[in-house]
Coordinates of C-alpha atoms and ligand atoms in Angstrom, one line a residue:
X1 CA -103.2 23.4 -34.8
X2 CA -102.4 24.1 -38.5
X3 CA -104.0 21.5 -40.8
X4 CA -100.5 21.1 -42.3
X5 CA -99.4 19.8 -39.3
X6 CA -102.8 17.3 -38.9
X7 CA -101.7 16.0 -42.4
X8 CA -98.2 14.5 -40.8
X9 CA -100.0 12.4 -38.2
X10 CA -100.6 9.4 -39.2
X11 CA -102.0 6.5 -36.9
X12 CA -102.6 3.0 -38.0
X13 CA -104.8 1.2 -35.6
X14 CA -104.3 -2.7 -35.3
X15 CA -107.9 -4.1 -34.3
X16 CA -111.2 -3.2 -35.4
X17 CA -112.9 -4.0 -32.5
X18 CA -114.4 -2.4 -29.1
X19 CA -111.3 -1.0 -28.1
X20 CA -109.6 -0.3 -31.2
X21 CA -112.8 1.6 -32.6
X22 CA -113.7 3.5 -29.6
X23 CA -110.4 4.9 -29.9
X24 CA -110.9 5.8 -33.1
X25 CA -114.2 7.7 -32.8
X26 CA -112.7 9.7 -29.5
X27 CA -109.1 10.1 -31.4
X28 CA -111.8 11.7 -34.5
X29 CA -113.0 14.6 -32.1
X30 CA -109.2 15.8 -31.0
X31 CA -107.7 17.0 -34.2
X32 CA -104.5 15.1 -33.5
X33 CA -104.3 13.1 -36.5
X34 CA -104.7 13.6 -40.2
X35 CA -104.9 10.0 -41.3
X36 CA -106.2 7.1 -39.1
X37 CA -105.8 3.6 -40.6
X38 CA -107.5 0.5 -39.3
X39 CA -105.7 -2.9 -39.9
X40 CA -108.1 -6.2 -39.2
X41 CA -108.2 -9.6 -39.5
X42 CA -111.7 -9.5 -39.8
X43 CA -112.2 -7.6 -43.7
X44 CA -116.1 -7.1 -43.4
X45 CA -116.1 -6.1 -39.7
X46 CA -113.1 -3.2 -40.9
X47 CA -115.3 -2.0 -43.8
X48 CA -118.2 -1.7 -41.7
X49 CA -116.3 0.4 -38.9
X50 CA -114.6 2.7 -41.3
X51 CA -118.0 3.4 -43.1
X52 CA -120.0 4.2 -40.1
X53 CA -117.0 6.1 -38.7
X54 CA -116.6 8.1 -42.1
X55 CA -120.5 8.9 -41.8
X56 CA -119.4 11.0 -38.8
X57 CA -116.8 13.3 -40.5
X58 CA -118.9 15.9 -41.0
X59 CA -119.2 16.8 -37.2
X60 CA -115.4 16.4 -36.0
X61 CA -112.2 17.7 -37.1
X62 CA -111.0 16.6 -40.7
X63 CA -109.7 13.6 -40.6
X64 CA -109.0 10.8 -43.0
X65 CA -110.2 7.5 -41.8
X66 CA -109.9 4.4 -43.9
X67 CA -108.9 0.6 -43.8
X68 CA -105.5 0.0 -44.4
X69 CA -102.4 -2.9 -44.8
X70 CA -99.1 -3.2 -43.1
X71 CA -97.7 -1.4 -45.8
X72 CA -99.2 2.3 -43.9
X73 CA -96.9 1.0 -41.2
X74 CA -94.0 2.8 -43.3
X75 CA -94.9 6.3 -42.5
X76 CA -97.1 6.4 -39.6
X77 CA -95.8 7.9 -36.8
X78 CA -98.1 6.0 -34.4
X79 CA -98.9 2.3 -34.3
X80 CA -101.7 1.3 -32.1
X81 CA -102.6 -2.4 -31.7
X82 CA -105.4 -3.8 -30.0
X83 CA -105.8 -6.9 -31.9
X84 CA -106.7 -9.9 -30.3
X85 CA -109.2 -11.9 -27.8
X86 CA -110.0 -9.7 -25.1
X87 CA -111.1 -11.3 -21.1
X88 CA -113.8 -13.2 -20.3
X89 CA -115.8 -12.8 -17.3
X90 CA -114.3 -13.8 -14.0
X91 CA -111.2 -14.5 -16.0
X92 CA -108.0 -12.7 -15.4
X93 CA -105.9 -10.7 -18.0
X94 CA -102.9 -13.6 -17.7
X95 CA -104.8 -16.3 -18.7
X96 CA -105.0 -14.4 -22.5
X97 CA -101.4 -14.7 -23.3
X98 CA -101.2 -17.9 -25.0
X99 CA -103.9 -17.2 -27.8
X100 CA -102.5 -13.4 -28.0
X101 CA -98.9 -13.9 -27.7
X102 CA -98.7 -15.9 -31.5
X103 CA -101.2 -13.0 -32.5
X104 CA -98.5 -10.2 -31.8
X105 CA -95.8 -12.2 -32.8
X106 CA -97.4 -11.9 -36.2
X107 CA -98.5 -8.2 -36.5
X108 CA -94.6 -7.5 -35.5
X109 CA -93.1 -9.4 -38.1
X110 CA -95.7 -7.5 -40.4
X111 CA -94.3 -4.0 -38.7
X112 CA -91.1 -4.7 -39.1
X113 CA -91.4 -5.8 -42.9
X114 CA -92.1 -2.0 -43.4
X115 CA -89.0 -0.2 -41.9
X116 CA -91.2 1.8 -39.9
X117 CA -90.1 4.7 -37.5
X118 CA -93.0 5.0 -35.4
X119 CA -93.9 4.3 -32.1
X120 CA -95.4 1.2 -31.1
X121 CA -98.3 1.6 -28.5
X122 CA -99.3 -2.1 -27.2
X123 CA -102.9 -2.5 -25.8
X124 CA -103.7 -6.3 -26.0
X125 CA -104.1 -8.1 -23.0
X126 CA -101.8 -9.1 -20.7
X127 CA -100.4 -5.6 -21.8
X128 CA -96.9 -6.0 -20.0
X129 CA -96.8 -9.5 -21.2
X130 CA -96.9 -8.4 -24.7
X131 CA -95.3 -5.1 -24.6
X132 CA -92.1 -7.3 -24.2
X133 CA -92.9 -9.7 -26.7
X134 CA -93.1 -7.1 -29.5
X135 CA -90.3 -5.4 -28.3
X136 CA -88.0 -8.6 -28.2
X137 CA -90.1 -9.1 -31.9
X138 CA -89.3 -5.7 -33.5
X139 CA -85.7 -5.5 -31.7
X140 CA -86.4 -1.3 -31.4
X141 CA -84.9 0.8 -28.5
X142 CA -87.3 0.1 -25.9
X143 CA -88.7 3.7 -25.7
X144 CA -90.6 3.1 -29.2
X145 CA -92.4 0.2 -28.3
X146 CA -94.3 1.0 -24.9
X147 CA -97.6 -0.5 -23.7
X148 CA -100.8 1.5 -22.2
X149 CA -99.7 -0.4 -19.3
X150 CA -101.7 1.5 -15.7
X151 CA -102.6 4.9 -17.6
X152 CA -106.1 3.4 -17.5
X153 CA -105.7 1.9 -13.8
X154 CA -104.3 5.7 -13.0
X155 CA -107.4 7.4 -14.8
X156 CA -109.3 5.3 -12.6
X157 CA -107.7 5.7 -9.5
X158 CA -108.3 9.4 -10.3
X159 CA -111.9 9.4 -11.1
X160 CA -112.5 6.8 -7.3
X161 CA -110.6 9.7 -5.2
X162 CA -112.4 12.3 -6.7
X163 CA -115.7 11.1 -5.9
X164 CA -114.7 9.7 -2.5
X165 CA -113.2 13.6 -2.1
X166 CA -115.7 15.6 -3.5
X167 CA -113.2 17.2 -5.8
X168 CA -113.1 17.6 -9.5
X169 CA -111.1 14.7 -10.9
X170 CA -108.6 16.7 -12.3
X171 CA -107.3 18.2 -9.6
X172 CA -106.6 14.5 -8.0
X173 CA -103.0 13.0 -9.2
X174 CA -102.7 10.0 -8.5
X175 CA -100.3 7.1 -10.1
X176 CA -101.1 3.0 -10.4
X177 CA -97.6 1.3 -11.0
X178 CA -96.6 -2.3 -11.3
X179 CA -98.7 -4.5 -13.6
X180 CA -102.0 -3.9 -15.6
X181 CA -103.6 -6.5 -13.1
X182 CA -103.9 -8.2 -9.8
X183 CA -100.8 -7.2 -8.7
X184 CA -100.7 -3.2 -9.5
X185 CA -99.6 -1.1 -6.7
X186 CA -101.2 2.3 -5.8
X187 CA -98.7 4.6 -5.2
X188 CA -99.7 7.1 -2.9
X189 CA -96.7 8.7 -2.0
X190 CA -96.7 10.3 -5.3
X191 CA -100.6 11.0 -5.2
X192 CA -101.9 14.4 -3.9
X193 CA -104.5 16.8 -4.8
X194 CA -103.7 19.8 -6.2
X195 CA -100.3 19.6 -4.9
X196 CA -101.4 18.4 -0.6
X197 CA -99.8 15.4 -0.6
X198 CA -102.8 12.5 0.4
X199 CA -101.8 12.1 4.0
X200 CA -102.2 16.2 4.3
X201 CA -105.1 16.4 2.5
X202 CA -106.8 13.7 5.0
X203 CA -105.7 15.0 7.6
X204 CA -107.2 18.4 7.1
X205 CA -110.5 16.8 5.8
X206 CA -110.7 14.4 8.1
X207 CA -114.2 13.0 7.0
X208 CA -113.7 9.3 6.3
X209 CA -111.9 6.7 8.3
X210 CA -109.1 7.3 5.7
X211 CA -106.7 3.8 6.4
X212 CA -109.6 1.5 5.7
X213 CA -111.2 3.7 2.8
X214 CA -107.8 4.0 1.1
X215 CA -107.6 0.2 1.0
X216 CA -111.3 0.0 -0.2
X217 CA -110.4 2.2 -3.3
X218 CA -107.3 0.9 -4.0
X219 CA -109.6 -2.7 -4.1
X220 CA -112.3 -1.3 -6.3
X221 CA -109.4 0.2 -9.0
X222 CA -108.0 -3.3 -9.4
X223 CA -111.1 -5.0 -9.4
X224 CA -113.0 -2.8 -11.6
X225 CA -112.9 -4.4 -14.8
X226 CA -113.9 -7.9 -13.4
X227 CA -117.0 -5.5 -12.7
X228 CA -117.3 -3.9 -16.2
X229 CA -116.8 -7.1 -17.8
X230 CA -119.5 -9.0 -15.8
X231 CA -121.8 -6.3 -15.8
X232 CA -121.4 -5.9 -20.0
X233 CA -119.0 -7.9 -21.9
X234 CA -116.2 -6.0 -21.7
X235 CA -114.2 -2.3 -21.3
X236 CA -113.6 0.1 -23.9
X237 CA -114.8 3.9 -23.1
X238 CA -112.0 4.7 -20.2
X239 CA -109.3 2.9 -22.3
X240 CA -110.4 4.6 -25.4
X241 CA -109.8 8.0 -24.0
X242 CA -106.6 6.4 -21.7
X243 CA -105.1 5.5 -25.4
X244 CA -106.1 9.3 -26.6
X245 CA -103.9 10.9 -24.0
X246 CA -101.2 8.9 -24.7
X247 CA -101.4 9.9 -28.1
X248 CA -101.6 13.2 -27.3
X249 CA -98.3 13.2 -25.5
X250 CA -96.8 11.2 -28.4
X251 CA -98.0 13.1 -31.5
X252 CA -97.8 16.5 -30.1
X253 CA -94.5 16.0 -28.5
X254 CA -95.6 17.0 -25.0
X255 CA -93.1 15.0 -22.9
X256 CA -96.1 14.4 -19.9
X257 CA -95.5 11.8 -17.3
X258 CA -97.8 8.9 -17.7
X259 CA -97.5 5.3 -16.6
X260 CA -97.1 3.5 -19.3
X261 CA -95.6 0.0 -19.6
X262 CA -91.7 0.2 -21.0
X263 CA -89.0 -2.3 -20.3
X264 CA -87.1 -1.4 -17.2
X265 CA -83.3 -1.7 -17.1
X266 CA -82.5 -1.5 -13.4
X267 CA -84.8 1.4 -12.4
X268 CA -86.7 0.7 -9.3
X269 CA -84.4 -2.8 -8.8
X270 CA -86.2 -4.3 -12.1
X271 CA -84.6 -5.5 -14.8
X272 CA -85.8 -7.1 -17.8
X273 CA -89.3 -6.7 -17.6
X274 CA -92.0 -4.2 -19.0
X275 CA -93.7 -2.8 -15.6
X276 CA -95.6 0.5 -15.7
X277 CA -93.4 3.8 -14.0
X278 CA -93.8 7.0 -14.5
X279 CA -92.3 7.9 -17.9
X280 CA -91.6 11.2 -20.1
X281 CA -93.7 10.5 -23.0
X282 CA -93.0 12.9 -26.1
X283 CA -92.5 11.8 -30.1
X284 CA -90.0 9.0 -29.9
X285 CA -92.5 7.2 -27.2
X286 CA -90.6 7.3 -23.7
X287 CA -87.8 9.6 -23.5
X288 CA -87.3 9.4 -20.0
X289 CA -88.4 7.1 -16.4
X290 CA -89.0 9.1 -13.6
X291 CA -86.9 7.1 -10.5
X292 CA -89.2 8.6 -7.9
X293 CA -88.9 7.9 -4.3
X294 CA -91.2 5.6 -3.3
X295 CA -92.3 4.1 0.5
X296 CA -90.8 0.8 1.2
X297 CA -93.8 -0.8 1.0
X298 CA -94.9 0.4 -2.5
X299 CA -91.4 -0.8 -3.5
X300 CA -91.5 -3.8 -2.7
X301 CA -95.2 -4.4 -3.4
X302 CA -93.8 -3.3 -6.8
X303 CA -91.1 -6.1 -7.0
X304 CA -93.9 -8.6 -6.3
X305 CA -95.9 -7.0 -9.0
X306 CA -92.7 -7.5 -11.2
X307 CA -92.5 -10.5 -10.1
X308 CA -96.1 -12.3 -11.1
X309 CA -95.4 -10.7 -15.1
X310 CA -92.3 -12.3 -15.0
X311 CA -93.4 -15.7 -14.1
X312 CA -96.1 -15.7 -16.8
X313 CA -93.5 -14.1 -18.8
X314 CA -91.0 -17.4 -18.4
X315 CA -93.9 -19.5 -19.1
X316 CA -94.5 -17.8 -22.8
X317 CA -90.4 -18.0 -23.1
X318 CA -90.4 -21.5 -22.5
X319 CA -93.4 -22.6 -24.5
X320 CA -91.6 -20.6 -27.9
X321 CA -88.9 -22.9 -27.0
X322 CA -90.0 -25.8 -26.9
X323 CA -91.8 -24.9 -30.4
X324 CA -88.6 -23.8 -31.9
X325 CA -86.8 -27.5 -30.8
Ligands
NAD1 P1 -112.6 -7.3 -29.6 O1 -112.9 -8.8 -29.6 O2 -113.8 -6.4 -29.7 O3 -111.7 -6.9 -30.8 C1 -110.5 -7.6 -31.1 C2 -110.3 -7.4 -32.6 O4 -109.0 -8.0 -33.0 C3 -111.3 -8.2 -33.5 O5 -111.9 -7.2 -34.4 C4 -110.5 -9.2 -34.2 O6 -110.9 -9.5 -35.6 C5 -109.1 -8.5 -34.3 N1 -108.0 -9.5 -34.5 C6 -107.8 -10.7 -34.0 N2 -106.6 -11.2 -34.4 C7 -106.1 -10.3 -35.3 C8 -104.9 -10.2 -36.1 N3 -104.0 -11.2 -36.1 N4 -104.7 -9.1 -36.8 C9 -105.6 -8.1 -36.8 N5 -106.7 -8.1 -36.1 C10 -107.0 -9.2 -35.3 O7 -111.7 -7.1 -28.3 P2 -111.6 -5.6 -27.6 O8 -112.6 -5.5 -26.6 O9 -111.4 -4.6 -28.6 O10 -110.2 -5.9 -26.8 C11 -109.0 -6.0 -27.5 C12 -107.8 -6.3 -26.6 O11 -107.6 -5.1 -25.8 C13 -108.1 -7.5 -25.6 O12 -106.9 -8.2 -25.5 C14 -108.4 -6.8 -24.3 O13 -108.2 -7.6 -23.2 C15 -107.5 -5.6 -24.4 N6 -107.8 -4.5 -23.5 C16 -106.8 -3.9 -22.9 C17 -107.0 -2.8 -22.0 C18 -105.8 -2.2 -21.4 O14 -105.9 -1.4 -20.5 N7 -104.5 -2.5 -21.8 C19 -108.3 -2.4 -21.7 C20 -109.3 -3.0 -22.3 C21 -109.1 -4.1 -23.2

């Protein structure tokens, strides 16, 4: 990759902290970006990062990394926020919204102050929750403002086969869909490992009691971050490198299929919510949802996941009313 090239990527970064930083320092290895801009609340805290970040430069690609304003929101061609209060333990991701829904609100009106073409890439919890609340905010096509949504529950998903299987993660594909949360639904008619669909590739390995294993998996995946939270405070290394392969499909224009969160018009019998499907992800954010054929169960399972965002969803709707009158 020409440094030319580097020098028109630009990513500003809303949210100095765990998340927003251990993005930064795995986005610093990859070359992707020329500039990196990091946008807090908190003005010491951003100093701090950027300066022990900047301390680093001489081992990684070159890369500019400074603090910013919303004015670097003009040109950037990647807008990442992760501001706001992250999940306690044995808290769930829903019970977030109210304190981060006015903090979005906010940081979109900020955006949108700067005519900005980039894409928006939501990471603040509940991710589908807000996803829609900027995107109702900014008012852009709903490809350019998309949220991490189960890229991360995916990538885990991934890493639990692989080491249930024996194989090297990256020959496992497997997809998370629905809602970053309780209700996210493991897809495994679109999972197989290098290309033997899961049901073959049990059947010839035939080494577990596959039905109740499955289940087991599929249960440590969703629970997993009530785990890592308990256990340390919070998460911040899988989603640091989940939000780095998204941005590698963004900035390099490499229409993969991820899961990310996007609103959904109909596909999959949803409409009007931001649910995570698998989506063509190139420059302008999603280009494309994949309507893939799914078992009855996952469908429905995925309705019911649609269905718990939405409720929460009404709740935040009806609360900004009742402000407004
Ligand atoms: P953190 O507390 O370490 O950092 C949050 C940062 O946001 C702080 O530096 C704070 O000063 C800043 N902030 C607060 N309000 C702001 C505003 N209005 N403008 C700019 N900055 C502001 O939290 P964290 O661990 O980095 O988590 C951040 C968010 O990411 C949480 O909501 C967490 O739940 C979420 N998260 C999402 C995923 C996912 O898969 N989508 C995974 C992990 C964490």
């Amino acid at each position: 990759m020409s440094n030319k090239a580097n020098k028109a990527r630009k990513v500003v970064v809303i949210g100095a902290g765990s998340v927003g930083t251990t993005y930064v320092y795995a986005m610093m290895h990859t070359g992707l970006a020329g500039q990196i801009v990091l946008i807090d609340v908190d003005q010491r805290k951003v100093q701090g990062e950027v300066m022990d970040l900047e301390q680093g430069l001489a081992f990684v690609q070159p890369v500019e990394i400074r603090s910013g304003d919303y004015s670097d929101c003009a040109d950037a061609d990647l807008i990442v926020i992760t501001a706001g209060t992250k999940q306690a333990s044995g808290h769930n991701r829903f019970e977030l919204v109210h304190r981060n829904v006015g903090i979005v609100r906010s940081i979109c009106d900020q955006i949108k102050e700067h005519d900005s073409s980039a894409v928006v890439l939501m990471v603040t919890n509940p991710v589908d929750i807000l996803t829609q609340i900027a995107l109702r905010r900014l008012g852009w096509p709903r490809g350019r403002v998309i949220g991490s949504g189960t890229v991360l529950d995916s990538a885990r998903f991934r890493s639990m086969l692989s080491r249930h299987c024996g194989v090297d993660t990256r020959n496992v594909h497997a997809y998370i869909l629905g809602e970053h949360g309780d209700s996210e639904v493991a897809a495994w008619s679109l999972s197989h490992i290098a290309g033997i669909s899961m049901k073959d590739y049990c059947a010839i390995c035939q080494t577990c009691d596959s039905e109740n294993e499955h289940e087991q998996i599929v249960r440590q995946v969703r629970d997993s971050a009530y785990h890592i939270i308990d256990y340390k405070g919070s998460t911040y290394y899988a989603i640091g490198l989940s939000l780095v392969r998204i941005s590698e499909a963004i900035l390099r224009n490499e229409h993969s299929i991820l899961t990310v969160s996007l609103l959904l018009e109909g596909e999959y019998g949803i409409d009007d919510l931001c649910v995570s499907v698998p989506c063509v992800v190139g420059k302008s954010g999603v280009e494309r949802i994949i309507t893939a054929q799914l078992s009855k169960d996952e469908q429905a399972a995925l309705k019911v996941s649609a269905q718990a965002i939405k409720k929460i969803l009404d709740s935040v709707s009806i609360q900004a009313e009742s402000v407004i009158s």
